[in-house]
Amino acid sequence: MTEDRPGFELPLLLLAGFRALIDRLHAELARQGHPDMRPVHGFAMQAVGLDGASATELGRRLGVSKQAAGKTVDRLEELGYVERVDDPVDGRRKLIRLTPRGVDALGRSAIIFDELRADWAAALGVDRLADLEDALRTAVGSTELRVDTVSWFGT
Amino acid sequence: MTEDRPGFELPLLLLAGFRALIDRLHAELARQGHPDMRPVHGFAMQAVGLDGASATELGRRLGVSKQAAGKTVDRLEELGYVERVDDPVDGRRKLIRLTPRGVDALGRSAIIFDELRADWAAALGVDRLADLEDALRTAVGSTELRVDTVSWFGT
DNA sequence: ACAACTCGACAACCTGGTTTACCATTTCGA
DNA sequence: TCGAAATGGTAAACCAGGTTGTCGAGTTGT
């Protein structure tokens, strides 16, 4: 006998779980004053981080070209989540920095993710959830918890 | 005490798991004669199914507009995975049908997914993987295993 | 028979990705 | 030290796939 479960369900379950979390995150963020944030923005802002980054560095972290990173920064700048400031020591660089609004969004996201994880823990049991995380860590192996992976679907 | 693990890791682990499976699927599909297939195509072809579908129906299944579905069909048609045939009983409709190449790709995908699941079972243990799937099913709850969810990131 | 609905297609637009090219600046080595 | 090479940011042109709005052709129901 081979498998009693078809293999194609596994990726769908993983995706459904991911999507459920992200959808609920953004529903909550919208309620808390960030209705314009999109998943892609959260990833990008996470990659910018509290220390800021250059566009090139951001592209490297997100796994996209520096031009694509620049466009995303344009968007985040319009929405008021980041700002570009000239680098005082290198005339070529522009440092991308989170605005207070950006910091607020990131902080709220962290809190909401903790709450969502607590919901899962309540539904599954603390140990079972911990084992789920451990199992995933084992299965994905050396693959770092990358922050890129936003658009690699369509390409 | 609250949580010993930060909540933001859970979605990243789910995404990493999903991505690992999909990346390996497409690496294998490329080796087996389908180098042009993209994740988005697999979802769409799955939604077309062996019975075919109209563009409007396909859009409904994928959770996108009929126009977007039509564009995806254009692409799949170029790649030789589907064909449009006139519906004999309804002059407005065009039935989208998998070509033999499309059926081949779908069949290979199913086999590869089974193999990938077997890899996970070998790495985690059969019971642990089954529990992971059960836990995910419980956590995502009523959310159907939807085939849409392709592009809802960026929007 | 005719009004209302449905299907598919087209157009215009958005986001976010790519490659190519260019300018400004910094770095490095002869 | 000074010019060549490397690097950072931006712009242009393009692609994929998403949106809404419009419209003609074909079906359906009264």
mmCIF file of C-alpha atoms (C1' of nucleotides) in Angstrom, chain B residues 40 65 67-68 71-72 75 91-92 151, chain D residues 16-22 25-27:
data_model
loop_
_atom_site.group_PDB
_atom_site.id
_atom_site.type_symbol
_atom_site.label_atom_id
_atom_site.label_comp_id
_atom_site.label_asym_id
_atom_site.label_seq_id
_atom_site.Cartn_x
_atom_site.Cartn_y
_atom_site.Cartn_z
ATOM 1 C CA VAL B 40 -0.410 29.711 -11.518
ATOM 2 C CA SER B 65 -12.986 37.988 -12.901
ATOM 3 C CA GLN B 67 -11.599 38.629 -17.948
ATOM 4 C CA ALA B 68 -8.650 37.581 -15.829
ATOM 5 C CA LYS B 71 -6.189 36.021 -20.049
ATOM 6 C CA THR B 72 -4.881 33.001 -18.200
ATOM 7 C CA ARG B 75 -1.557 31.978 -21.915
ATOM 8 C CA GLY B 91 -23.434 29.693 -29.176
ATOM 9 C CA ARG B 92 -22.119 32.143 -26.612
ATOM 10 C CA SER B 151 -2.518 36.430 -6.629
ATOM 11 C "C1'" DA D 16 1.977 38.841 -16.712
ATOM 12 C "C1'" DG D 17 -2.065 39.013 -14.533
ATOM 13 C "C1'" DG D 18 -5.370 41.600 -11.990
ATOM 14 C "C1'" DT D 19 -9.318 45.223 -12.146
ATOM 15 C "C1'" DT D 20 -13.634 47.780 -14.094
ATOM 16 C "C1'" DG D 21 -16.514 49.222 -17.888
ATOM 17 C "C1'" DT D 22 -18.532 48.459 -22.385
ATOM 18 C "C1'" DA D 25 -23.898 38.110 -30.021
ATOM 19 C "C1'" DG D 26 -26.749 34.514 -28.366
ATOM 20 C "C1'" DT D 27 -30.280 32.456 -24.909
#
